[in-house]
Tab-separated table of N, CA and C in Angstrom:
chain	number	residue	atom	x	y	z
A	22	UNK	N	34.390	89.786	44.478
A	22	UNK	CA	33.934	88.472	44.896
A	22	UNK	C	34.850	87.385	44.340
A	23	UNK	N	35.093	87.437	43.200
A	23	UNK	CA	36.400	86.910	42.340
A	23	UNK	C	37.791	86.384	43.433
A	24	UNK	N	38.303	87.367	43.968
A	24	UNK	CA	39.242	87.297	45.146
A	24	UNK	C	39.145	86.386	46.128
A	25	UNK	N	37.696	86.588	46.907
A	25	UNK	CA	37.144	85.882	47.999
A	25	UNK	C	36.787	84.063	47.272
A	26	UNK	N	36.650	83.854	45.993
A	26	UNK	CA	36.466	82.799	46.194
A	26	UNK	C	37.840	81.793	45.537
A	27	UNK	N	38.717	82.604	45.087
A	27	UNK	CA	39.753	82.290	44.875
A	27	UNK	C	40.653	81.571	46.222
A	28	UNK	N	40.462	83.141	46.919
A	28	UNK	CA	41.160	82.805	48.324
A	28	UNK	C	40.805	81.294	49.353
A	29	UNK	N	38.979	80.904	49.136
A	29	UNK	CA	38.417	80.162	49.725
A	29	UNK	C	38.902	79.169	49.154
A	30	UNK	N	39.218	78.846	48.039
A	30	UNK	CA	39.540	77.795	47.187
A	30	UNK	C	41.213	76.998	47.465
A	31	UNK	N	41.969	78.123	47.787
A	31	UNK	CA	43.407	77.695	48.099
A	31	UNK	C	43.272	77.858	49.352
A	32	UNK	N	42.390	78.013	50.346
A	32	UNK	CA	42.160	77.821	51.516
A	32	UNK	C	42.028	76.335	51.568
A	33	UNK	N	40.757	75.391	51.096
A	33	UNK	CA	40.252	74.594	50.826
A	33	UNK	C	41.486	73.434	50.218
A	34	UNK	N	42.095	73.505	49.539
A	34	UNK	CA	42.779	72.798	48.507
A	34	UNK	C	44.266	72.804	49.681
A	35	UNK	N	44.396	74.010	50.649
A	35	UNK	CA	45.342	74.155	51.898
A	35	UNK	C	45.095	73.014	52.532
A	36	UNK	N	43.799	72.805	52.704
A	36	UNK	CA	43.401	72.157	54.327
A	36	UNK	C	44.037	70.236	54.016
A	37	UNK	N	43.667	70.462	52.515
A	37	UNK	CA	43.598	68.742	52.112
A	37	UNK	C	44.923	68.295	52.018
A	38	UNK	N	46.037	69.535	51.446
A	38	UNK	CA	47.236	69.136	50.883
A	38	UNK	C	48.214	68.978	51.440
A	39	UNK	N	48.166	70.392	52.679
A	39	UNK	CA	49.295	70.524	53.690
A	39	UNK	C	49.570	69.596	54.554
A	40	UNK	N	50.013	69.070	55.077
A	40	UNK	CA	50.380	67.804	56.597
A	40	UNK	C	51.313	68.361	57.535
A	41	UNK	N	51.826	69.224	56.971
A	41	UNK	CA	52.919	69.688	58.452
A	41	UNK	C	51.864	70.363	59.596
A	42	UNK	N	52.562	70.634	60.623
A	42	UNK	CA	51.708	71.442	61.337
A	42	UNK	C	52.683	73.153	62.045
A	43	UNK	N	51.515	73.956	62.529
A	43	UNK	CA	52.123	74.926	62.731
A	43	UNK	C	51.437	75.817	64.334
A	44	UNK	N	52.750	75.288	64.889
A	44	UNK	CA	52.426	75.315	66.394
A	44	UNK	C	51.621	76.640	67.227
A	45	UNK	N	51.803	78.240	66.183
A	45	UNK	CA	51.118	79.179	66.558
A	45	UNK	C	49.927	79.083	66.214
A	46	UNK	N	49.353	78.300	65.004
A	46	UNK	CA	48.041	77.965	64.705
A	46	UNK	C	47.292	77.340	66.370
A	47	UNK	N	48.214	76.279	66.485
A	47	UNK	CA	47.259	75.353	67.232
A	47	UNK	C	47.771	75.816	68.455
A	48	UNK	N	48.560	76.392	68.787
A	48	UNK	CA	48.411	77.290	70.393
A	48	UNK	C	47.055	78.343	70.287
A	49	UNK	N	47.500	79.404	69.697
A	49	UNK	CA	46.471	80.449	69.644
A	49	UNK	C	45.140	79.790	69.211
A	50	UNK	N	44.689	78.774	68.304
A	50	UNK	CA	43.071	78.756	68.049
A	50	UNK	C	43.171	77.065	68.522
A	51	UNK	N	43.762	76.467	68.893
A	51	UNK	CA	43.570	75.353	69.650
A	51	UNK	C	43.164	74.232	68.591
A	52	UNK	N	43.248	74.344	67.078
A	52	UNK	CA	42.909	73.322	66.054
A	52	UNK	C	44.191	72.774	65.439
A	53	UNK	N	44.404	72.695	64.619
A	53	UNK	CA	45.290	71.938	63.426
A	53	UNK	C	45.310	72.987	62.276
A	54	UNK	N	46.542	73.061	62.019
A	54	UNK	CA	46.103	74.353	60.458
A	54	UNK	C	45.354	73.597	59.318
A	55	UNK	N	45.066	71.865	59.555
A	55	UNK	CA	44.379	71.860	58.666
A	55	UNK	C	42.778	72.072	59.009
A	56	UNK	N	42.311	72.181	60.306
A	56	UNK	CA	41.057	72.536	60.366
A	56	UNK	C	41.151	74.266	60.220
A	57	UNK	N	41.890	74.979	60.851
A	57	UNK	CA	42.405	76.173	60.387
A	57	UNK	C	42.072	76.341	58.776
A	58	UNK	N	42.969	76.154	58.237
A	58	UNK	CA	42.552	76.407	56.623
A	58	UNK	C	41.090	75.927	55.956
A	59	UNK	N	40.175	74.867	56.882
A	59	UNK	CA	39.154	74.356	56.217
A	59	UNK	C	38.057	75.058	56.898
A	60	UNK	N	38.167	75.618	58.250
A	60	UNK	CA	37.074	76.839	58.631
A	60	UNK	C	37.253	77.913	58.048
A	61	UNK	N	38.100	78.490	57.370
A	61	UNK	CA	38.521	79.964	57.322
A	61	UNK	C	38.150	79.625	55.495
A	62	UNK	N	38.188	79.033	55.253
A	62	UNK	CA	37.807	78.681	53.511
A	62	UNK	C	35.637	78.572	54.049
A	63	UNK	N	35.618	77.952	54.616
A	63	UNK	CA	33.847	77.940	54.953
A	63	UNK	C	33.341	79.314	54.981
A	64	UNK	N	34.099	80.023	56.203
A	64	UNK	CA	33.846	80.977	56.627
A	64	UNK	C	33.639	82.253	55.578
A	65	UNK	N	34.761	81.923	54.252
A	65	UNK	CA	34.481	82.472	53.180
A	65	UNK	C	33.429	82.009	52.019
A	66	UNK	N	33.368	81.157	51.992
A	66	UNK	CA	32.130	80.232	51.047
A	66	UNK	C	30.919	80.558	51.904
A	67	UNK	N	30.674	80.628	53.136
A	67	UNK	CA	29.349	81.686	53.528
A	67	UNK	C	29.299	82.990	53.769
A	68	UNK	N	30.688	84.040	53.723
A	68	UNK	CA	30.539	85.003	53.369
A	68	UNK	C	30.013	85.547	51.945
A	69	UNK	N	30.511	84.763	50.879
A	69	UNK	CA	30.338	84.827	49.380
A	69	UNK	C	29.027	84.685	49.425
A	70	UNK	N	28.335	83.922	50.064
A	70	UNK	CA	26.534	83.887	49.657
A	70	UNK	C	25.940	84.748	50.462
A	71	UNK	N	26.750	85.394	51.548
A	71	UNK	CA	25.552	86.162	52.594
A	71	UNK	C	25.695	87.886	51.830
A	72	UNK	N	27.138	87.700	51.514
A	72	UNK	CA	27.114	89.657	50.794
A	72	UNK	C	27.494	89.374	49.192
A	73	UNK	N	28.149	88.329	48.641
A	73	UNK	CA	28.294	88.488	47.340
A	73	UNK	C	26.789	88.148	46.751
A	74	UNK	N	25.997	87.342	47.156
A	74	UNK	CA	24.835	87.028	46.622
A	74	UNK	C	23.419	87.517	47.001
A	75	UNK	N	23.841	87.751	48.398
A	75	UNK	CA	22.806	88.800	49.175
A	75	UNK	C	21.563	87.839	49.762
A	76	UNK	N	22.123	86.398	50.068
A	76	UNK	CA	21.202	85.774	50.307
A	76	UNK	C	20.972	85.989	52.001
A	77	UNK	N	20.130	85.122	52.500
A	77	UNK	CA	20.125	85.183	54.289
A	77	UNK	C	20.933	84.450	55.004
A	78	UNK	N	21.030	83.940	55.927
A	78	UNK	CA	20.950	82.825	56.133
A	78	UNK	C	19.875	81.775	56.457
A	79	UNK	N	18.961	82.177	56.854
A	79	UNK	CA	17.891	81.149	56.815
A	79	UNK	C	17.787	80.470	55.086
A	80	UNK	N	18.093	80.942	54.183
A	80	UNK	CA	18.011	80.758	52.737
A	80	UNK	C	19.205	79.930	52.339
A	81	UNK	N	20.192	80.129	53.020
A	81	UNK	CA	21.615	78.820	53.228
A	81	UNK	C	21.473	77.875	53.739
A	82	UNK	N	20.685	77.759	55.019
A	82	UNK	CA	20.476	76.825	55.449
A	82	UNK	C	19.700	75.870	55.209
A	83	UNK	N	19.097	76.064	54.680
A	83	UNK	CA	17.065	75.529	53.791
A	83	UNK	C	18.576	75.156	52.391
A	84	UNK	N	18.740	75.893	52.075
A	84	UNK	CA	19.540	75.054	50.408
A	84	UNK	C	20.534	73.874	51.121
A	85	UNK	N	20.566	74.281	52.267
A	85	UNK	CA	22.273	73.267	52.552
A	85	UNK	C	21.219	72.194	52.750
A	86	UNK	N	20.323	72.098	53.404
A	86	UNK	CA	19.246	71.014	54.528
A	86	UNK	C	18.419	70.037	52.942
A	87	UNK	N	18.035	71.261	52.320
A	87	UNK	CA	17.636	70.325	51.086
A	87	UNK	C	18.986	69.689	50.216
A	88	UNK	N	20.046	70.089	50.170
A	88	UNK	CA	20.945	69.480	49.553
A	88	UNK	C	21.232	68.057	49.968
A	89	UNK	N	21.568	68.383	51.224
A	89	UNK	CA	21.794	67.073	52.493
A	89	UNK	C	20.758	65.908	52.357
A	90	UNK	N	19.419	66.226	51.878
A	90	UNK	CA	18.569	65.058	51.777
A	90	UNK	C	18.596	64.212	50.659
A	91	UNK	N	19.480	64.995	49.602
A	91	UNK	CA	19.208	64.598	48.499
A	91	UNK	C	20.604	63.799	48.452
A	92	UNK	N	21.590	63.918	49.086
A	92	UNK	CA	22.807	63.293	49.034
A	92	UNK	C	22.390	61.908	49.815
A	93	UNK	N	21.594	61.955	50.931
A	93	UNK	CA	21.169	60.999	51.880
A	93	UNK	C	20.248	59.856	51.104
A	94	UNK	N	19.613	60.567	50.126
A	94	UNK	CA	18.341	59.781	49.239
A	94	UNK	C	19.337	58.865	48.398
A	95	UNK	N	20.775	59.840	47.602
A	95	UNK	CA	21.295	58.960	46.610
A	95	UNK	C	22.247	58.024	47.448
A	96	UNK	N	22.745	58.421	48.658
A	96	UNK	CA	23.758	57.173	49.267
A	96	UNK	C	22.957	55.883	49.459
A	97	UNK	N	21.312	55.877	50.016
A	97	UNK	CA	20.575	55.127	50.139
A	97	UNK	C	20.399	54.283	49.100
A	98	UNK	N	20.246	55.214	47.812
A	98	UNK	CA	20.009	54.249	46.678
A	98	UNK	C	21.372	53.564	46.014
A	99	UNK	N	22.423	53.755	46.401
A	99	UNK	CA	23.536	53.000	45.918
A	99	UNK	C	23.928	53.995	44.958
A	100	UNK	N	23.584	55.688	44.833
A	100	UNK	CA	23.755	56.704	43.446
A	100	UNK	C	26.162	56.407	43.643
């Protein structure tokens, strides 16, 4: 699991840093390698909770949905 979130991480830290672009990316999947590198880092940050942690997804989604309210509560309050 160590690997996978390593990998997600320089996936992630890819998407923000890189600016060039790379034309087989965005022929073949039709994005930007920086959305490229920032799905494929997700895609691992919910693999890591569905088999490294053994959660569901209904149980990701309920944590993401309660997270989201609570970010919404503190933007409201000026947090």
């Amino acid at each position: 699991m160590t690997g996978a979130f390593n990998e997600m991480t320089y996936l992630l830290l890819k998407s923000y840093m890189e600016i060039d672009r790379d034309e087989k990316i965005e022929q073949y999947f039709a994005i930007t390698k920086q959305e490229f590198n920032f799905k494929s880092a997700w895609f691992l940050f919910v693999a890591i909770g569905l088999v490294g942690f053994k959660f569901t997804e209904e149980q990701i989604e309920e944590a993401y949905m309660n997270k989201n309210a609570v970010n919404h509560a503190r933007q409201e309050n000026g947090y």
